[in-house]
Amino acid sequence: MLDLAYPFTGRWLTQNSPADRVPSHGTTRFASAHAIDFVPVGADGRSVRFTLRSLIRTEDAELFVGFGRPVLAPVTGVVTGAHDFEEDHRAHRGIPSVGYALTQGRRAAQGWRALAGNHVVIETSGGVVALCHLQQGSIVVSVGSRVVVGDRIGCCGNSGNSTEPHLHLQAMDRADPLAAQAVPFTLNGGPPPRNGRIIDTKGM
C-alpha cells in the first residue's frame, strides 16, 4: 500500500472517498476503485456561495475559491505523464449538474483523457499516482521530471469530467489506466478521510 502526502495546502472538502465505499466512484474502470476527490473550500466550508443562479445556470469556474490553488506532488518520483491542453469548462451545480451527469457516458467512451482532463502521472516505488482536473496552462512539470513530496506540479482546475473545480487523486499499479489495477493508499500515514471531512493542512 502506498503512503501519500496530502497534495495541497489549505482547506479541502473530501468527496467520493474509498473510506465510505469501494469502488469510490461507482466503477472500477480506469483503475479508479480507490480514488478520492478533494474540493477546495474557504473558511466557511464552501467552494463558492450557492445562489438561485447556481440552481439554474452553469457558472464560471474562476468564481470558485479553489480555482488556481496550487497542487503539490504527493510522492517522490518521476513524472511519466503530463497533459495540459484541455480547457477549463464552466461549473455545473443544481439543475445543470443533472444534464451534465447524463453525458458522462459519452466522456467515458472518449477515454481516460476526456475524464481526467489536464493531469500529471508520477511513478514512485510501489506504484503510480495520478492527479487530475488540473487548470489548463498550470502544469510546471514534464515527462522525465523528478519531483519530491511537496513540489508544485500545477493548479486546481475544472478540466475533464468535473462539475466544479476539484482534485481527483488515484493510485495504480502501472501508468496505463486502461490496463492498470487500482492501488489502495494512505494519506499522511492514516486512512483516507471520509466524505464530508474538511482537511486543513495548517493543522498538520
PDB file of C-alpha atoms in Angstrom:
ATOM      1  CA  MET A   1       0.000   0.000   0.000  1.00  0.00           C
ATOM      2  CA  LEU A   2       1.299   3.442  -0.903  1.00  0.00           C
ATOM      3  CA  ASP A   3       1.520   6.260   1.605  1.00  0.00           C
ATOM      4  CA  LEU A   4       0.857   9.640   0.021  1.00  0.00           C
ATOM      5  CA  ALA A   5       1.183  13.146   1.357  1.00  0.00           C
ATOM      6  CA  TYR A   6      -1.795  15.433   1.017  1.00  0.00           C
ATOM      7  CA  PRO A   7      -1.172  17.143  -2.345  1.00  0.00           C
ATOM      8  CA  PHE A   8      -2.244  20.620  -1.289  1.00  0.00           C
ATOM      9  CA  THR A   9      -2.252  23.275   1.416  1.00  0.00           C
ATOM     10  CA  GLY A  10      -5.245  24.970   2.966  1.00  0.00           C
ATOM     11  CA  ARG A  11      -8.793  23.667   3.414  1.00  0.00           C
ATOM     12  CA  TRP A  12     -10.226  20.946   1.138  1.00  0.00           C
ATOM     13  CA  LEU A  13     -13.511  19.047   1.415  1.00  0.00           C
ATOM     14  CA  THR A  14     -13.419  15.260   0.946  1.00  0.00           C
ATOM     15  CA  GLN A  15     -15.760  13.657  -1.599  1.00  0.00           C
ATOM     16  CA  ASN A  16     -16.084  10.217  -3.202  1.00  0.00           C
ATOM     17  CA  SER A  17     -13.822   8.638  -0.613  1.00  0.00           C
ATOM     18  CA  PRO A  18     -12.847   4.963  -0.549  1.00  0.00           C
ATOM     19  CA  ALA A  19     -13.311   5.209   3.224  1.00  0.00           C
ATOM     20  CA  ASP A  20     -17.064   5.274   2.538  1.00  0.00           C
ATOM     21  CA  ARG A  21     -17.315   2.779  -0.318  1.00  0.00           C
ATOM     22  CA  VAL A  22     -15.261   0.861  -2.856  1.00  0.00           C
ATOM     23  CA  PRO A  23     -15.357   1.471  -5.741  1.00  0.00           C
ATOM     24  CA  SER A  24     -15.357   5.054  -4.546  1.00  0.00           C
ATOM     25  CA  HIS A  25     -16.587   6.478  -7.846  1.00  0.00           C
ATOM     26  CA  GLY A  26     -19.058   3.708  -8.593  1.00  0.00           C
ATOM     27  CA  THR A  27     -16.818   1.970 -11.122  1.00  0.00           C
ATOM     28  CA  THR A  28     -13.569   0.038 -11.370  1.00  0.00           C
ATOM     29  CA  ARG A  29     -12.809   1.420 -14.853  1.00  0.00           C
ATOM     30  CA  PHE A  30      -9.571   3.309 -15.377  1.00  0.00           C
ATOM     31  CA  ALA A  31      -8.169   1.965 -12.063  1.00  0.00           C
ATOM     32  CA  SER A  32     -10.374   4.372 -10.107  1.00  0.00           C
ATOM     33  CA  ALA A  33     -11.742   1.981  -7.436  1.00  0.00           C
ATOM     34  CA  HIS A  34      -9.765   3.628  -4.600  1.00  0.00           C
ATOM     35  CA  ALA A  35      -9.677   7.187  -5.970  1.00  0.00           C
ATOM     36  CA  ILE A  36     -10.614  10.178  -3.848  1.00  0.00           C
ATOM     37  CA  ASP A  37     -11.724  13.744  -4.620  1.00  0.00           C
ATOM     38  CA  PHE A  38     -10.896  16.952  -2.777  1.00  0.00           C
ATOM     39  CA  VAL A  39     -12.803  20.215  -3.285  1.00  0.00           C
ATOM     40  CA  PRO A  40     -11.001  23.391  -2.171  1.00  0.00           C
ATOM     41  CA  VAL A  41     -13.130  25.446   0.202  1.00  0.00           C
ATOM     42  CA  GLY A  42     -12.935  28.693   2.117  1.00  0.00           C
ATOM     43  CA  ALA A  43     -13.213  29.423   5.828  1.00  0.00           C
ATOM     44  CA  ASP A  44     -16.986  28.892   5.608  1.00  0.00           C
ATOM     45  CA  GLY A  45     -16.523  25.356   4.279  1.00  0.00           C
ATOM     46  CA  ARG A  46     -17.960  26.203   0.849  1.00  0.00           C
ATOM     47  CA  SER A  47     -16.357  26.250  -2.559  1.00  0.00           C
ATOM     48  CA  VAL A  48     -18.486  29.232  -3.541  1.00  0.00           C
ATOM     49  CA  ARG A  49     -21.787  30.720  -2.466  1.00  0.00           C
ATOM     50  CA  PHE A  50     -24.825  28.830  -3.779  1.00  0.00           C
ATOM     51  CA  THR A  51     -27.449  31.165  -5.255  1.00  0.00           C
ATOM     52  CA  LEU A  52     -30.610  30.904  -7.335  1.00  0.00           C
ATOM     53  CA  ARG A  53     -28.392  31.402 -10.362  1.00  0.00           C
ATOM     54  CA  SER A  54     -26.334  28.380  -9.279  1.00  0.00           C
ATOM     55  CA  LEU A  55     -29.501  26.309  -9.242  1.00  0.00           C
ATOM     56  CA  ILE A  56     -30.485  27.022 -12.823  1.00  0.00           C
ATOM     57  CA  ARG A  57     -27.340  28.015 -14.718  1.00  0.00           C
ATOM     58  CA  THR A  58     -23.744  26.951 -15.183  1.00  0.00           C
ATOM     59  CA  GLU A  59     -21.103  29.119 -13.501  1.00  0.00           C
ATOM     60  CA  ASP A  60     -17.629  30.405 -14.330  1.00  0.00           C
ATOM     61  CA  ALA A  61     -15.020  28.139 -12.772  1.00  0.00           C
ATOM     62  CA  GLU A  62     -12.993  31.227 -11.863  1.00  0.00           C
ATOM     63  CA  LEU A  63     -15.652  32.194  -9.310  1.00  0.00           C
ATOM     64  CA  PHE A  64     -14.781  29.213  -7.110  1.00  0.00           C
ATOM     65  CA  VAL A  65     -12.415  29.847  -4.211  1.00  0.00           C
ATOM     66  CA  GLY A  66     -10.087  26.999  -5.118  1.00  0.00           C
ATOM     67  CA  PHE A  67      -9.719  27.578  -8.838  1.00  0.00           C
ATOM     68  CA  GLY A  68      -5.995  28.024  -9.411  1.00  0.00           C
ATOM     69  CA  ARG A  69      -4.992  26.829  -5.940  1.00  0.00           C
ATOM     70  CA  PRO A  70      -1.598  25.032  -6.069  1.00  0.00           C
ATOM     71  CA  VAL A  71      -1.469  21.239  -6.340  1.00  0.00           C
ATOM     72  CA  LEU A  72       1.607  19.505  -4.935  1.00  0.00           C
ATOM     73  CA  ALA A  73       3.383  16.207  -5.543  1.00  0.00           C
ATOM     74  CA  PRO A  74       2.142  13.632  -3.010  1.00  0.00           C
ATOM     75  CA  VAL A  75       5.141  11.348  -3.594  1.00  0.00           C
ATOM     76  CA  THR A  76       8.763  11.465  -4.647  1.00  0.00           C
ATOM     77  CA  GLY A  77       9.232  10.014  -8.102  1.00  0.00           C
ATOM     78  CA  VAL A  78       9.439  10.602 -11.840  1.00  0.00           C
ATOM     79  CA  VAL A  79       6.740  12.184 -13.995  1.00  0.00           C
ATOM     80  CA  THR A  80       5.614   9.668 -16.615  1.00  0.00           C
ATOM     81  CA  GLY A  81       2.611  11.599 -17.907  1.00  0.00           C
ATOM     82  CA  ALA A  82       1.656  15.274 -18.215  1.00  0.00           C
ATOM     83  CA  HIS A  83      -1.310  16.563 -20.217  1.00  0.00           C
ATOM     84  CA  ASP A  84      -2.126  20.283 -20.193  1.00  0.00           C
ATOM     85  CA  PHE A  85      -4.262  21.029 -23.249  1.00  0.00           C
ATOM     86  CA  GLU A  86      -7.872  20.745 -22.044  1.00  0.00           C
ATOM     87  CA  GLU A  87      -9.948  23.870 -21.454  1.00  0.00           C
ATOM     88  CA  ASP A  88     -11.422  24.544 -18.050  1.00  0.00           C
ATOM     89  CA  HIS A  89     -15.158  24.454 -18.614  1.00  0.00           C
ATOM     90  CA  ARG A  90     -17.995  26.045 -16.680  1.00  0.00           C
ATOM     91  CA  ALA A  91     -19.117  24.512 -13.389  1.00  0.00           C
ATOM     92  CA  HIS A  92     -22.363  22.531 -13.179  1.00  0.00           C
ATOM     93  CA  ARG A  93     -24.335  22.609  -9.935  1.00  0.00           C
ATOM     94  CA  GLY A  94     -28.038  22.415  -9.261  1.00  0.00           C
ATOM     95  CA  ILE A  95     -30.181  21.529 -12.275  1.00  0.00           C
ATOM     96  CA  PRO A  96     -27.266  21.819 -14.763  1.00  0.00           C
ATOM     97  CA  SER A  97     -25.483  19.013 -12.897  1.00  0.00           C
ATOM     98  CA  VAL A  98     -28.256  16.603 -13.870  1.00  0.00           C
ATOM     99  CA  GLY A  99     -27.760  17.194 -17.577  1.00  0.00           C
ATOM    100  CA  TYR A 100     -24.003  17.004 -17.139  1.00  0.00           C
ATOM    101  CA  ALA A 101     -24.265  13.650 -15.385  1.00  0.00           C
ATOM    102  CA  LEU A 102     -26.327  12.273 -18.255  1.00  0.00           C
ATOM    103  CA  THR A 103     -23.433  12.953 -20.647  1.00  0.00           C
ATOM    104  CA  GLN A 104     -20.792  11.242 -18.502  1.00  0.00           C
ATOM    105  CA  GLY A 105     -21.047   8.028 -20.504  1.00  0.00           C
ATOM    106  CA  ARG A 106     -20.115   9.926 -23.627  1.00  0.00           C
ATOM    107  CA  ARG A 107     -16.981  11.296 -21.973  1.00  0.00           C
ATOM    108  CA  ALA A 108     -16.074   7.849 -20.647  1.00  0.00           C
ATOM    109  CA  ALA A 109     -16.370   6.456 -24.172  1.00  0.00           C
ATOM    110  CA  GLN A 110     -13.810   9.047 -25.292  1.00  0.00           C
ATOM    111  CA  GLY A 111     -11.270   7.556 -22.890  1.00  0.00           C
ATOM    112  CA  TRP A 112      -9.047   8.494 -19.986  1.00  0.00           C
ATOM    113  CA  ARG A 113      -8.094  11.993 -21.124  1.00  0.00           C
ATOM    114  CA  ALA A 114     -11.714  13.049 -21.545  1.00  0.00           C
ATOM    115  CA  LEU A 115     -12.342  12.054 -17.934  1.00  0.00           C
ATOM    116  CA  ALA A 116      -9.063  13.130 -16.331  1.00  0.00           C
ATOM    117  CA  GLY A 117      -8.701  16.407 -18.177  1.00  0.00           C
ATOM    118  CA  ASN A 118      -5.354  18.039 -17.524  1.00  0.00           C
ATOM    119  CA  HIS A 119      -3.333  15.675 -15.358  1.00  0.00           C
ATOM    120  CA  VAL A 120       0.053  14.602 -14.057  1.00  0.00           C
ATOM    121  CA  VAL A 121       1.149  10.993 -13.519  1.00  0.00           C
ATOM    122  CA  ILE A 122       4.049  10.239 -11.162  1.00  0.00           C
ATOM    123  CA  GLU A 123       5.778   6.872 -10.901  1.00  0.00           C
ATOM    124  CA  THR A 124       7.175   6.032  -7.491  1.00  0.00           C
ATOM    125  CA  SER A 125       8.337   2.983  -5.573  1.00  0.00           C
ATOM    126  CA  GLY A 126       5.278   0.771  -5.182  1.00  0.00           C
ATOM    127  CA  GLY A 127       3.013   2.311  -7.774  1.00  0.00           C
ATOM    128  CA  VAL A 128       1.874   5.211  -9.901  1.00  0.00           C
ATOM    129  CA  VAL A 129      -0.127   8.261  -8.795  1.00  0.00           C
ATOM    130  CA  ALA A 130      -2.402  10.394 -10.981  1.00  0.00           C
ATOM    131  CA  LEU A 131      -3.644  13.907 -10.170  1.00  0.00           C
ATOM    132  CA  CYS A 132      -6.470  15.074 -12.408  1.00  0.00           C
ATOM    133  CA  HIS A 133      -8.711  18.012 -13.443  1.00  0.00           C
ATOM    134  CA  LEU A 134      -5.834  20.494 -13.283  1.00  0.00           C
ATOM    135  CA  GLN A 135      -6.066  24.046 -14.588  1.00  0.00           C
ATOM    136  CA  GLN A 136      -5.113  24.489 -18.219  1.00  0.00           C
ATOM    137  CA  GLY A 137      -1.656  26.012 -18.571  1.00  0.00           C
ATOM    138  CA  SER A 138      -0.759  25.477 -14.921  1.00  0.00           C
ATOM    139  CA  ILE A 139       1.348  22.309 -15.127  1.00  0.00           C
ATOM    140  CA  VAL A 140       5.007  23.088 -14.408  1.00  0.00           C
ATOM    141  CA  VAL A 141       6.488  19.589 -14.800  1.00  0.00           C
ATOM    142  CA  SER A 142       7.050  17.436 -17.867  1.00  0.00           C
ATOM    143  CA  VAL A 143       7.659  13.782 -18.647  1.00  0.00           C
ATOM    144  CA  GLY A 144      11.008  12.800 -17.153  1.00  0.00           C
ATOM    145  CA  SER A 145      10.943  15.451 -14.419  1.00  0.00           C
ATOM    146  CA  ARG A 146      11.912  14.224 -10.968  1.00  0.00           C
ATOM    147  CA  VAL A 147       9.727  15.569  -8.173  1.00  0.00           C
ATOM    148  CA  VAL A 148       9.859  15.314  -4.405  1.00  0.00           C
ATOM    149  CA  VAL A 149       6.977  15.461  -1.964  1.00  0.00           C
ATOM    150  CA  GLY A 150       5.610  18.998  -1.782  1.00  0.00           C
ATOM    151  CA  ASP A 151       6.862  20.195  -5.162  1.00  0.00           C
ATOM    152  CA  ARG A 152       4.300  22.238  -7.040  1.00  0.00           C
ATOM    153  CA  ILE A 153       3.102  20.391 -10.137  1.00  0.00           C
ATOM    154  CA  GLY A 154       0.158  22.542 -11.237  1.00  0.00           C
ATOM    155  CA  CYS A 155      -3.067  24.130 -10.035  1.00  0.00           C
ATOM    156  CA  CYS A 156      -6.607  23.043  -9.287  1.00  0.00           C
ATOM    157  CA  GLY A 157      -8.856  23.414 -12.304  1.00  0.00           C
ATOM    158  CA  ASN A 158     -12.106  22.259 -13.850  1.00  0.00           C
ATOM    159  CA  SER A 159     -10.993  20.234 -16.851  1.00  0.00           C
ATOM    160  CA  GLY A 160     -12.245  16.798 -17.852  1.00  0.00           C
ATOM    161  CA  ASN A 161     -15.175  15.113 -16.116  1.00  0.00           C
ATOM    162  CA  SER A 162     -15.647  17.707 -13.384  1.00  0.00           C
ATOM    163  CA  THR A 163     -18.717  19.534 -12.101  1.00  0.00           C
ATOM    164  CA  GLU A 164     -16.716  22.120 -10.162  1.00  0.00           C
ATOM    165  CA  PRO A 165     -13.024  22.834  -9.502  1.00  0.00           C
ATOM    166  CA  HIS A 166     -11.542  19.942  -7.534  1.00  0.00           C
ATOM    167  CA  LEU A 167      -8.655  17.492  -7.419  1.00  0.00           C
ATOM    168  CA  HIS A 168      -9.022  13.808  -8.248  1.00  0.00           C
ATOM    169  CA  LEU A 169      -6.293  11.606  -6.781  1.00  0.00           C
ATOM    170  CA  GLN A 170      -5.746   7.929  -7.515  1.00  0.00           C
ATOM    171  CA  ALA A 171      -3.002   5.300  -7.328  1.00  0.00           C
ATOM    172  CA  MET A 172      -2.421   2.462  -9.805  1.00  0.00           C
ATOM    173  CA  ASP A 173      -0.028  -0.440 -10.297  1.00  0.00           C
ATOM    174  CA  ARG A 174       1.097   0.862 -13.709  1.00  0.00           C
ATOM    175  CA  ALA A 175       0.938   4.043 -15.760  1.00  0.00           C
ATOM    176  CA  ASP A 176      -1.677   2.940 -18.298  1.00  0.00           C
ATOM    177  CA  PRO A 177      -5.121   3.373 -16.638  1.00  0.00           C
ATOM    178  CA  LEU A 178      -6.700   1.068 -19.227  1.00  0.00           C
ATOM    179  CA  ALA A 179      -4.511  -1.847 -18.109  1.00  0.00           C
ATOM    180  CA  ALA A 180      -3.844  -0.837 -14.514  1.00  0.00           C
ATOM    181  CA  GLN A 181      -5.362  -2.042 -11.280  1.00  0.00           C
ATOM    182  CA  ALA A 182      -6.250   0.399  -8.521  1.00  0.00           C
ATOM    183  CA  VAL A 183      -3.880   0.542  -5.560  1.00  0.00           C
ATOM    184  CA  PRO A 184      -5.188   1.455  -2.077  1.00  0.00           C
ATOM    185  CA  PHE A 185      -3.269   4.182  -0.287  1.00  0.00           C
ATOM    186  CA  THR A 186      -2.955   6.009   2.992  1.00  0.00           C
ATOM    187  CA  LEU A 187      -2.623   9.773   3.391  1.00  0.00           C
ATOM    188  CA  ASN A 188      -0.032  11.181   5.778  1.00  0.00           C
ATOM    189  CA  GLY A 189       0.181   7.734   7.326  1.00  0.00           C
ATOM    190  CA  GLY A 190      -3.521   7.383   8.042  1.00  0.00           C
ATOM    191  CA  PRO A 191      -6.597   6.062   6.246  1.00  0.00           C
ATOM    192  CA  PRO A 192      -8.291   8.268   3.649  1.00  0.00           C
ATOM    193  CA  PRO A 193     -10.750  10.719   5.236  1.00  0.00           C
ATOM    194  CA  ARG A 194     -14.469  10.070   4.989  1.00  0.00           C
ATOM    195  CA  ASN A 195     -16.842  12.039   2.796  1.00  0.00           C
ATOM    196  CA  GLY A 196     -17.648  15.464   4.184  1.00  0.00           C
ATOM    197  CA  ARG A 197     -14.483  15.866   6.233  1.00  0.00           C
ATOM    198  CA  ILE A 198     -12.555  19.066   5.669  1.00  0.00           C
ATOM    199  CA  ILE A 199      -8.797  18.601   5.598  1.00  0.00           C
ATOM    200  CA  ASP A 200      -6.937  21.666   6.835  1.00  0.00           C
ATOM    201  CA  THR A 201      -3.223  21.194   6.277  1.00  0.00           C
ATOM    202  CA  LYS A 202      -2.404  24.128   8.532  1.00  0.00           C
ATOM    203  CA  GLY A 203      -3.256  21.902  11.467  1.00  0.00           C
ATOM    204  CA  MET A 204      -0.949  19.082  10.374  1.00  0.00           C
TER     205      MET A 204
END
